[in-house]
Amino acid sequence: MDKITIIVPCYNEEAGIDFFYPEVQKHVEKIPDCEFNYLFINDGSRDNTLEKLRTLAKKYPNVSYLSFSRNFGKESAMMAGIDYAEGDAVIIMDADLQHPASKIPEMVNYWRQGYDDVCGKRIDRAGETFIKRTCANIFYAIMKKFSTSYELQRNVGDFRLLDKRCVEALRLMRENQRFTKGLFTWVGYKKIEIPFEVQERVAGTTTWNYVALFNLAIKGMTSFTTAPLHLMTFLGMTVSFGAMAYMVFVILMALIYGEPVAGYPTLMTVILFLGGMQLLALGIIGEYLSQIFHETKNRPIYLIDEFNGEKMIYRHGVYTERDIGKR
Ligand code: UDP
Ligand code: MG
């Protein structure tokens, strides 16, 4: 009998959660010799998600939930799921049913054939705007060009089945600035991509916006490649050489023809260009510095407030039930 835990990060999903369990259960029940458990992570929702989860957990014995002390973000929610999931494999799914549960039997099949990481690959980006698609294209192009050790999987997100081996490996990666998509790739093991169509959100609204996406892209780049730093060194050198050649030209012109080269437009251009370059270079260094800043503090990735109805306390790096009155 195989045991698989389905990890579901939830942020303000009160409207969708009631649909989620029956829909997924409908598909997994048919899979032979496999026991499914659910681990919902309430990522500091501001609506009634937690209440819904409590009810669900009371009603069904295969449902557990963790609730964070505040909103830590989906990356942290997935980490908590990975930390606390039990069994031989996990499946990570969005609570809004955009990831079709009908793919789970296929995923389990591949896993049983020996694949460690069965990744869902979006075949349809139709629901996304042109700008979002273009930005994604640019991001992947840059990552592909610059990350040396491995390649990010295109159109592959968090919808995937992970073998215990991947789960154990991911548990070791305690970085604060989490770019989970990159971590999955970094871990390696035997991967296979299975195509799926992104479904409409059943209810609620997406929490993503362009600022969040831009930040994620920056995080992705700075946590997986130092190429931008090298690029700035290279650019700096090139510009310096150009400037040197131009200086020689200007001096010669003045010496030979006695006329200074027409000044203002050239000067402005050069000054502004160099100013821009310097700010850009500083910005890039700043991005890496901020990564180091966040990592050195070494704070926990998330804080759990409640686990299946029990208030939790985090002490000396482990969670225990809160022992009120015995401090
Ligand atoms: N989510 C989360 N914490 C957050 C934001 C989102 O746990 O801070 C969850 C959300 O509940 C959903 C999943 O991450 O299950 C994907 O979020 P969303 O549907 O908003 O993103 P999209 O599907 O539009 O990329
Ligand atoms: Mg969604």
XYZ file of C-alpha atoms and ligand atoms in Angstrom:
353
model
C 0.000 0.000 0.000
C 1.461 3.348 -1.067
C 0.887 6.444 0.998
C 0.703 9.822 -0.692
C 0.122 13.211 0.910
C -1.503 16.000 -1.075
C -0.107 19.371 -0.026
C -2.437 22.308 -0.543
C -1.314 25.889 0.218
C -4.329 28.112 0.848
C -4.557 31.856 1.056
C -8.050 33.332 1.173
C -9.588 30.286 -0.431
C -12.792 30.015 1.629
C -14.927 30.008 -1.496
C -13.089 27.221 -3.256
C -12.150 24.818 -0.497
C -15.512 23.103 -0.315
C -15.190 22.118 -3.962
C -11.609 21.020 -3.631
C -11.858 17.961 -1.417
C -14.726 16.141 -3.228
C -13.243 16.934 -6.625
C -9.813 15.525 -5.786
C -11.218 12.625 -3.813
C -13.324 11.653 -6.838
C -10.160 11.073 -8.854
C -7.867 9.542 -6.255
C -10.354 7.031 -4.912
C -10.053 5.066 -8.110
C -6.303 4.574 -7.786
C -5.603 1.046 -6.519
C -3.347 0.278 -3.537
C -2.874 3.863 -2.628
C -3.860 5.779 0.457
C -4.253 9.541 0.119
C -3.941 12.083 2.893
C -4.413 15.816 2.635
C -2.304 18.461 4.292
C -3.753 21.940 3.912
C -1.618 24.922 4.837
C -3.547 28.006 5.802
C -1.141 30.782 4.918
C -2.538 33.491 7.171
C -5.804 33.870 5.298
C -7.935 36.882 6.167
C -11.196 35.152 5.382
C -12.831 32.014 6.756
C -10.379 29.544 5.224
C -9.227 28.337 8.634
C -12.777 27.678 9.814
C -13.446 25.727 6.639
C -10.304 23.660 7.167
C -11.230 22.890 10.758
C -14.605 21.647 9.613
C -13.081 19.596 6.830
C -10.549 17.995 9.168
C -13.278 17.063 11.637
C -15.362 15.513 8.903
C -12.698 13.493 7.083
C -10.018 11.471 8.857
C -7.565 11.830 5.974
C -7.473 15.630 6.213
C -4.931 17.555 8.317
C -4.132 21.211 8.344
C -1.461 23.623 9.484
C -2.201 27.249 10.065
C 0.514 29.923 9.950
C 0.762 32.798 12.394
C 0.476 35.208 9.429
C 0.807 35.241 5.651
C 4.269 33.952 4.740
C 3.713 33.397 1.028
C 3.144 30.326 -1.092
C 6.810 29.330 -1.124
C 6.865 29.094 2.666
C 3.523 27.305 2.701
C 4.911 24.661 0.346
C 7.970 24.264 2.550
C 5.780 23.620 5.575
C 3.848 21.061 3.555
C 7.053 19.339 2.574
C 8.304 19.416 6.157
C 5.202 17.838 7.643
C 3.950 15.559 4.897
C 4.180 11.842 5.563
C 4.254 8.870 3.244
C 6.090 7.664 0.165
C 5.387 10.655 -2.028
C 3.704 14.052 -2.023
C 1.614 15.929 -4.555
C 1.560 19.724 -4.458
C -1.639 21.328 -5.714
C -3.283 24.740 -5.684
C -6.459 25.069 -3.679
C -8.305 26.829 -6.483
C -8.514 23.670 -8.645
C -6.501 25.288 -11.415
C -4.448 22.136 -11.271
C -6.655 19.341 -12.605
C -7.047 16.482 -10.152
C -7.813 14.249 -13.130
C -4.050 14.124 -13.782
C -3.232 12.507 -10.468
C -3.764 8.875 -11.588
C -1.340 9.484 -14.456
C 1.182 11.049 -12.097
C 0.971 8.115 -9.739
C 1.487 5.747 -12.661
C 4.693 7.460 -13.702
C 5.879 7.486 -10.122
C 5.281 3.748 -9.887
C 7.312 3.346 -13.058
C 10.256 4.867 -11.230
C 10.066 8.616 -11.813
C 10.882 10.730 -8.767
C 9.499 14.051 -9.888
C 6.411 14.025 -12.086
C 5.892 17.645 -13.106
C 2.768 19.172 -14.540
C 3.551 21.231 -17.625
C 1.077 23.934 -18.637
C 0.137 23.623 -22.281
C -2.211 26.530 -22.308
C -1.279 30.055 -21.403
C -4.332 31.439 -23.136
C -5.816 32.681 -19.893
C -2.809 34.913 -19.373
C -2.240 38.334 -20.778
C 0.207 39.068 -23.553
C 2.436 41.065 -21.213
C 2.603 38.274 -18.638
C 3.515 35.791 -21.346
C 6.199 38.037 -22.776
C 7.698 38.691 -19.364
C 7.773 34.950 -18.728
C 9.539 34.431 -22.062
C 12.224 36.967 -21.217
C 12.728 35.510 -17.769
C 13.191 31.960 -19.044
C 15.535 33.151 -21.772
C 17.756 34.911 -19.239
C 17.722 31.992 -16.818
C 18.522 29.544 -19.567
C 21.430 31.628 -20.740
C 22.969 32.188 -17.352
C 22.343 29.373 -14.950
C 25.095 26.938 -15.553
C 24.324 23.934 -13.426
C 20.876 23.103 -14.746
C 18.031 24.426 -16.791
C 14.743 25.719 -15.424
C 11.789 23.795 -16.767
C 9.647 25.835 -19.070
C 5.985 26.297 -18.139
C 6.415 23.948 -15.240
C 5.103 25.180 -11.925
C 4.412 23.767 -8.526
C 1.867 21.157 -9.583
C 3.865 17.956 -9.217
C 4.328 14.618 -7.528
C 7.555 14.235 -5.596
C 9.056 11.010 -4.363
C 10.189 10.777 -0.745
C 13.785 11.196 -1.925
C 13.031 14.629 -3.375
C 11.048 15.518 -0.281
C 13.979 14.653 1.993
C 16.337 16.663 -0.210
C 14.034 19.675 -0.207
C 13.843 19.541 3.578
C 17.553 20.276 3.664
C 17.158 23.525 1.810
C 16.349 25.958 4.554
C 16.968 29.186 2.690
C 14.693 32.074 3.467
C 14.454 33.541 0.016
C 12.773 30.590 -1.580
C 12.517 30.141 -5.298
C 10.935 26.718 -5.110
C 10.778 26.177 -8.841
C 14.549 26.422 -8.934
C 14.921 24.182 -5.897
C 12.963 21.389 -7.591
C 15.357 21.560 -10.496
C 18.422 21.823 -8.281
C 17.477 18.631 -6.440
C 17.580 16.634 -9.654
C 16.494 12.963 -9.705
C 14.483 11.428 -12.475
C 11.965 13.887 -13.879
C 9.160 13.626 -16.364
C 6.822 16.338 -17.566
C 3.176 15.630 -18.170
C 1.072 18.240 -19.955
C -2.061 19.703 -18.393
C -4.412 22.533 -19.163
C -4.667 25.257 -16.582
C -8.258 25.375 -15.389
C -10.278 28.411 -14.489
C -10.121 29.364 -10.852
C -13.227 27.810 -9.204
C -13.682 30.749 -6.886
C -11.844 33.632 -5.275
C -9.224 35.795 -6.939
C -5.584 35.362 -7.784
C -3.101 37.028 -5.482
C -0.547 37.491 -8.211
C 0.227 40.795 -9.805
C 3.053 42.223 -11.865
C 5.040 43.509 -8.911
C 4.901 40.078 -7.284
C 5.939 38.425 -10.532
C 8.795 40.864 -11.056
C 10.023 40.246 -7.522
C 9.817 36.507 -8.028
C 11.843 36.814 -11.216
C 14.531 38.857 -9.428
C 14.567 36.335 -6.590
C 14.882 33.521 -9.111
C 17.822 35.119 -10.801
C 19.689 36.230 -7.729
C 19.262 32.962 -5.875
C 20.360 30.748 -8.739
C 22.965 32.576 -10.762
C 25.634 35.186 -10.204
C 25.834 35.840 -13.923
C 24.435 39.407 -13.687
C 27.431 40.327 -11.507
C 29.850 38.987 -14.108
C 27.891 40.705 -16.823
C 28.346 44.041 -15.064
C 32.101 43.447 -14.796
C 32.196 42.712 -18.489
C 30.096 45.757 -19.379
C 32.215 47.970 -17.150
C 35.372 46.800 -18.879
C 33.923 47.275 -22.348
C 32.705 50.775 -21.576
C 36.066 51.723 -20.035
C 37.924 50.594 -23.140
C 35.505 52.528 -25.330
C 35.967 55.602 -23.188
C 39.769 55.270 -23.402
C 39.677 55.033 -27.202
C 37.380 58.029 -27.364
C 39.706 60.010 -25.081
C 42.647 59.340 -27.396
C 40.512 60.473 -30.318
C 39.518 63.699 -28.580
C 43.136 64.526 -27.611
C 44.426 63.853 -31.115
C 41.703 65.984 -32.657
C 42.611 68.847 -30.353
C 46.366 68.460 -30.989
C 46.214 68.030 -34.758
C 43.367 70.325 -35.741
C 43.463 72.550 -32.706
C 39.696 72.297 -32.428
C 37.938 70.795 -29.462
C 35.276 68.258 -30.478
C 31.735 69.622 -30.233
C 30.950 69.257 -26.597
C 27.542 69.455 -24.998
C 25.490 66.637 -26.607
C 28.362 64.146 -26.407
C 29.069 65.054 -22.819
C 25.471 64.748 -21.760
C 25.092 61.407 -23.472
C 28.227 59.984 -21.945
C 27.478 61.276 -18.461
C 23.905 60.020 -18.484
C 24.889 56.695 -19.965
C 27.600 56.111 -17.413
C 25.369 57.327 -14.590
C 22.702 54.855 -15.650
C 25.208 52.036 -15.903
C 26.551 52.764 -12.450
C 23.108 52.795 -10.899
C 22.237 49.558 -12.639
C 25.419 47.917 -11.415
C 24.775 49.155 -7.886
C 21.216 47.865 -8.101
C 22.407 44.437 -9.112
C 24.940 44.324 -6.294
C 22.150 45.511 -4.011
C 19.934 42.606 -5.021
C 22.609 40.112 -4.039
C 23.340 42.020 -0.873
C 19.684 41.860 0.107
C 19.719 38.107 -0.444
C 22.707 37.788 1.877
C 21.040 40.129 4.366
C 17.920 37.973 4.529
C 19.781 34.697 4.677
C 22.238 35.682 7.413
C 19.417 36.484 9.807
C 18.507 32.837 9.551
C 14.947 33.273 10.679
C 12.491 30.391 10.460
C 10.779 30.118 7.089
C 7.328 30.098 8.674
C 5.668 29.949 12.078
C 2.886 27.499 12.770
C 0.077 28.748 14.934
C -2.193 25.734 14.888
C -1.904 22.118 13.827
C -5.105 20.092 13.593
C -6.780 22.155 16.249
C -3.815 22.251 18.648
C -2.086 25.548 19.382
C 1.616 25.100 18.659
C 4.670 26.617 20.265
C 8.033 26.877 18.529
C 10.825 26.305 20.962
C 14.475 25.405 20.396
C 13.744 24.713 16.778
C 10.901 22.245 17.296
C 7.164 22.556 17.538
C 5.326 21.171 20.510
C 1.786 21.552 21.680
C 1.356 24.634 23.741
C 1.500 23.820 27.412
C -0.516 26.688 28.815
C 0.242 27.588 32.407
C 3.423 25.511 32.565
C 5.941 28.054 31.361
N -1.157 31.030 -1.950
C -0.581 30.933 -0.679
N -0.029 32.046 -0.115
C -0.003 33.258 -0.750
C -0.541 33.331 -2.046
C -1.115 32.211 -2.613
O -0.590 29.873 -0.066
O 0.516 34.216 -0.170
C -1.773 29.837 -2.563
C -3.190 30.043 -3.076
O -4.139 29.808 -2.063
C -3.282 29.002 -4.175
C -1.871 28.964 -4.715
O -1.031 29.487 -3.707
O -3.632 27.722 -3.673
C -1.732 29.733 -6.020
O -2.144 31.055 -5.823
P -3.012 31.840 -6.904
O -4.116 30.959 -7.393
O -3.396 33.135 -6.272
O -1.940 32.095 -8.033
P -2.089 31.767 -9.607
O -2.767 30.428 -9.720
O -2.930 32.863 -10.148
O -0.698 31.765 -10.098
Mg -4.462 29.865 -8.987
